[in-house]
């Protein structure tokens, strides 16, 4: 009887800790994904290269999604927030927002960001 109680308690603890570990991994991946998005934005600003916007969108989303579900979630939240803000404030228009979201989705789904890489962009990026 005591052995059964011990096994039930042990399996409950293991299940709870597995959920905790999964949750911790999701948060860790989300933080890493947010960093990947920031790094792509920083590189885009540094490059200051006409026509490279979509490449950096795809690259940031790709790098973040490679971390796992948490990274993909962070990339989607950040991308959507940026596009919602940009479409309301910048006045760049629905077509630019649609194209940015296409590049975001392409990167998040594992597509090669180089699809959007403009000719002449330094290899550093």
PDB file of C-alpha atoms in Angstrom:
ATOM      1  CA  UNK A   1       0.000   0.000   0.000  1.00  0.00           C
ATOM      2  CA  UNK A   2       2.733   2.441   0.934  1.00  0.00           C
ATOM      3  CA  UNK A   3       4.566   1.612  -2.261  1.00  0.00           C
ATOM      4  CA  UNK A   4       1.443   2.450  -4.294  1.00  0.00           C
ATOM      5  CA  UNK A   5       1.036   5.766  -2.499  1.00  0.00           C
ATOM      6  CA  UNK A   6       4.706   6.574  -3.077  1.00  0.00           C
ATOM      7  CA  UNK A   7       4.437   5.729  -6.786  1.00  0.00           C
ATOM      8  CA  UNK A   8       1.311   7.870  -7.208  1.00  0.00           C
ATOM      9  CA  UNK A   9       2.947  10.818  -5.433  1.00  0.00           C
ATOM     10  CA  UNK A  10       6.158  10.403  -7.403  1.00  0.00           C
ATOM     11  CA  UNK A  11       4.341  10.262 -10.737  1.00  0.00           C
ATOM     12  CA  UNK A  12       2.292  13.356  -9.783  1.00  0.00           C
ATOM     13  CA  UNK A  13       5.461  15.257  -8.962  1.00  0.00           C
ATOM     14  CA  UNK A  14       7.102  14.145 -12.202  1.00  0.00           C
ATOM     15  CA  UNK A  15       4.083  15.199 -14.278  1.00  0.00           C
ATOM     16  CA  UNK A  16       3.904  18.576 -12.568  1.00  0.00           C
ATOM     17  CA  UNK A  17       7.617  19.181 -13.010  1.00  0.00           C
ATOM     18  CA  UNK A  18       7.400  18.160 -16.688  1.00  0.00           C
ATOM     19  CA  UNK A  19       4.685  20.791 -17.235  1.00  0.00           C
ATOM     20  CA  UNK A  20       6.796  23.319 -15.372  1.00  0.00           C
ATOM     21  CA  UNK A  21       9.828  22.472 -17.493  1.00  0.00           C
ATOM     22  CA  UNK A  22       7.798  22.751 -20.704  1.00  0.00           C
ATOM     23  CA  UNK A  23       6.441  26.115 -19.579  1.00  0.00           C
ATOM     24  CA  UNK A  24       9.911  27.299 -18.668  1.00  0.00           C
ATOM     25  CA  UNK A  25      11.229  26.194 -22.052  1.00  0.00           C
ATOM     26  CA  UNK A  26       8.423  28.079 -23.834  1.00  0.00           C
ATOM     27  CA  UNK A  27       9.255  31.271 -21.916  1.00  0.00           C
ATOM     28  CA  UNK A  28      12.985  30.830 -22.575  1.00  0.00           C
ATOM     29  CA  UNK A  29      12.324  30.324 -26.301  1.00  0.00           C
ATOM     30  CA  UNK A  30      10.003  33.342 -26.358  1.00  0.00           C
ATOM     31  CA  UNK A  31      12.694  35.534 -24.792  1.00  0.00           C
ATOM     32  CA  UNK A  32      15.219  34.258 -27.314  1.00  0.00           C
ATOM     33  CA  UNK A  33      12.742  34.861 -30.136  1.00  0.00           C
ATOM     34  CA  UNK A  34      12.218  38.430 -28.965  1.00  0.00           C
ATOM     35  CA  UNK A  35      15.995  38.890 -29.007  1.00  0.00           C
ATOM     36  CA  UNK A  36      16.159  37.485 -32.554  1.00  0.00           C
ATOM     37  CA  UNK A  37      13.491  39.960 -33.657  1.00  0.00           C
ATOM     38  CA  UNK A  38      15.366  42.840 -32.019  1.00  0.00           C
ATOM     39  CA  UNK A  39      18.631  41.741 -33.642  1.00  0.00           C
ATOM     40  CA  UNK A  40      17.016  41.679 -37.104  1.00  0.00           C
ATOM     41  CA  UNK A  41      15.528  45.144 -36.489  1.00  0.00           C
ATOM     42  CA  UNK A  42      18.893  46.468 -35.307  1.00  0.00           C
ATOM     43  CA  UNK A  43      20.631  45.016 -38.365  1.00  0.00           C
ATOM     44  CA  UNK A  44      17.974  46.515 -40.654  1.00  0.00           C
ATOM     45  CA  UNK A  45      18.541  49.951 -39.130  1.00  0.00           C
ATOM     46  CA  UNK A  46      22.317  49.553 -39.330  1.00  0.00           C
ATOM     47  CA  UNK A  47      22.268  48.342 -42.942  1.00  0.00           C
ATOM     48  CA  UNK A  48      19.981  51.212 -44.008  1.00  0.00           C
ATOM     49  CA  UNK A  49      19.642  49.452 -47.358  1.00  0.00           C
ATOM     50  CA  UNK A  50      16.760  50.297 -49.675  1.00  0.00           C
ATOM     51  CA  UNK A  51      14.606  47.259 -50.449  1.00  0.00           C
ATOM     52  CA  UNK A  52      15.931  45.092 -47.573  1.00  0.00           C
ATOM     53  CA  UNK A  53      12.922  45.528 -45.285  1.00  0.00           C
ATOM     54  CA  UNK A  54      11.221  42.260 -46.247  1.00  0.00           C
ATOM     55  CA  UNK A  55      14.477  40.308 -45.900  1.00  0.00           C
ATOM     56  CA  UNK A  56      14.928  41.456 -42.312  1.00  0.00           C
ATOM     57  CA  UNK A  57      11.278  40.695 -41.544  1.00  0.00           C
ATOM     58  CA  UNK A  58      11.706  37.148 -42.844  1.00  0.00           C
ATOM     59  CA  UNK A  59      15.080  36.676 -41.144  1.00  0.00           C
ATOM     60  CA  UNK A  60      13.891  37.817 -37.719  1.00  0.00           C
ATOM     61  CA  UNK A  61      10.830  35.576 -37.872  1.00  0.00           C
ATOM     62  CA  UNK A  62      12.867  32.635 -39.179  1.00  0.00           C
ATOM     63  CA  UNK A  63      15.505  32.908 -36.448  1.00  0.00           C
ATOM     64  CA  UNK A  64      12.874  33.252 -33.724  1.00  0.00           C
ATOM     65  CA  UNK A  65      10.771  30.327 -34.982  1.00  0.00           C
ATOM     66  CA  UNK A  66      13.826  28.055 -35.089  1.00  0.00           C
ATOM     67  CA  UNK A  67      13.889  28.243 -31.288  1.00  0.00           C
ATOM     68  CA  UNK A  68      10.575  26.414 -31.013  1.00  0.00           C
ATOM     69  CA  UNK A  69       6.951  27.242 -30.193  1.00  0.00           C
ATOM     70  CA  UNK A  70       7.875  30.029 -27.782  1.00  0.00           C
ATOM     71  CA  UNK A  71      10.076  31.742 -30.351  1.00  0.00           C
ATOM     72  CA  UNK A  72       7.423  31.435 -33.061  1.00  0.00           C
ATOM     73  CA  UNK A  73       4.832  32.882 -30.665  1.00  0.00           C
ATOM     74  CA  UNK A  74       7.085  35.847 -29.830  1.00  0.00           C
ATOM     75  CA  UNK A  75       7.760  36.470 -33.521  1.00  0.00           C
ATOM     76  CA  UNK A  76       4.035  36.447 -34.344  1.00  0.00           C
ATOM     77  CA  UNK A  77       3.120  38.768 -31.459  1.00  0.00           C
ATOM     78  CA  UNK A  78       5.930  41.229 -32.211  1.00  0.00           C
ATOM     79  CA  UNK A  79       5.301  41.183 -35.973  1.00  0.00           C
ATOM     80  CA  UNK A  80       1.566  41.691 -35.597  1.00  0.00           C
ATOM     81  CA  UNK A  81       2.014  44.506 -33.079  1.00  0.00           C
ATOM     82  CA  UNK A  82       4.550  46.242 -35.294  1.00  0.00           C
ATOM     83  CA  UNK A  83       2.390  45.962 -38.392  1.00  0.00           C
ATOM     84  CA  UNK A  84      -0.734  47.145 -36.556  1.00  0.00           C
ATOM     85  CA  UNK A  85       1.160  50.139 -35.213  1.00  0.00           C
ATOM     86  CA  UNK A  86       2.835  50.844 -38.551  1.00  0.00           C
ATOM     87  CA  UNK A  87      -0.386  50.683 -40.549  1.00  0.00           C
ATOM     88  CA  UNK A  88      -2.090  53.071 -38.112  1.00  0.00           C
ATOM     89  CA  UNK A  89       0.758  55.545 -37.634  1.00  0.00           C
ATOM     90  CA  UNK A  90       3.158  55.504 -40.568  1.00  0.00           C
ATOM     91  CA  UNK A  91       0.643  55.691 -43.380  1.00  0.00           C
ATOM     92  CA  UNK A  92       2.644  53.283 -45.547  1.00  0.00           C
ATOM     93  CA  UNK A  93      -0.544  51.601 -46.607  1.00  0.00           C
ATOM     94  CA  UNK A  94      -2.229  48.245 -46.628  1.00  0.00           C
ATOM     95  CA  UNK A  95      -0.105  46.882 -49.478  1.00  0.00           C
ATOM     96  CA  UNK A  96       3.149  47.406 -47.542  1.00  0.00           C
ATOM     97  CA  UNK A  97       1.608  45.839 -44.441  1.00  0.00           C
ATOM     98  CA  UNK A  98       0.408  42.844 -46.471  1.00  0.00           C
ATOM     99  CA  UNK A  99       3.865  42.360 -48.002  1.00  0.00           C
ATOM    100  CA  UNK A 100       5.543  42.634 -44.590  1.00  0.00           C
ATOM    101  CA  UNK A 101       3.146  40.067 -43.111  1.00  0.00           C
ATOM    102  CA  UNK A 102       3.834  37.738 -46.043  1.00  0.00           C
ATOM    103  CA  UNK A 103       7.570  37.941 -45.331  1.00  0.00           C
ATOM    104  CA  UNK A 104       6.905  37.433 -41.605  1.00  0.00           C
ATOM    105  CA  UNK A 105       4.822  34.304 -42.251  1.00  0.00           C
ATOM    106  CA  UNK A 106       7.382  32.975 -44.735  1.00  0.00           C
ATOM    107  CA  UNK A 107      10.168  33.231 -42.162  1.00  0.00           C
ATOM    108  CA  UNK A 108       8.085  31.775 -39.325  1.00  0.00           C
ATOM    109  CA  UNK A 109       7.116  28.776 -41.461  1.00  0.00           C
ATOM    110  CA  UNK A 110      10.789  27.926 -42.028  1.00  0.00           C
ATOM    111  CA  UNK A 111      11.126  29.492 -45.473  1.00  0.00           C
ATOM    112  CA  UNK A 112      14.572  30.732 -46.500  1.00  0.00           C
ATOM    113  CA  UNK A 113      14.803  34.470 -45.733  1.00  0.00           C
ATOM    114  CA  UNK A 114      17.148  34.879 -48.712  1.00  0.00           C
ATOM    115  CA  UNK A 115      14.043  34.744 -50.911  1.00  0.00           C
ATOM    116  CA  UNK A 116      13.651  38.430 -49.968  1.00  0.00           C
ATOM    117  CA  UNK A 117      17.348  39.347 -49.949  1.00  0.00           C
ATOM    118  CA  UNK A 118      18.012  42.282 -52.278  1.00  0.00           C
ATOM    119  CA  UNK A 119      21.006  42.272 -54.577  1.00  0.00           C
ATOM    120  CA  UNK A 120      23.912  44.193 -53.111  1.00  0.00           C
ATOM    121  CA  UNK A 121      23.026  43.750 -49.427  1.00  0.00           C
ATOM    122  CA  UNK A 122      26.346  43.254 -47.637  1.00  0.00           C
ATOM    123  CA  UNK A 123      27.082  39.624 -46.715  1.00  0.00           C
ATOM    124  CA  UNK A 124      27.419  40.701 -43.072  1.00  0.00           C
ATOM    125  CA  UNK A 125      23.629  40.488 -42.947  1.00  0.00           C
TER     126      UNK A 125
END
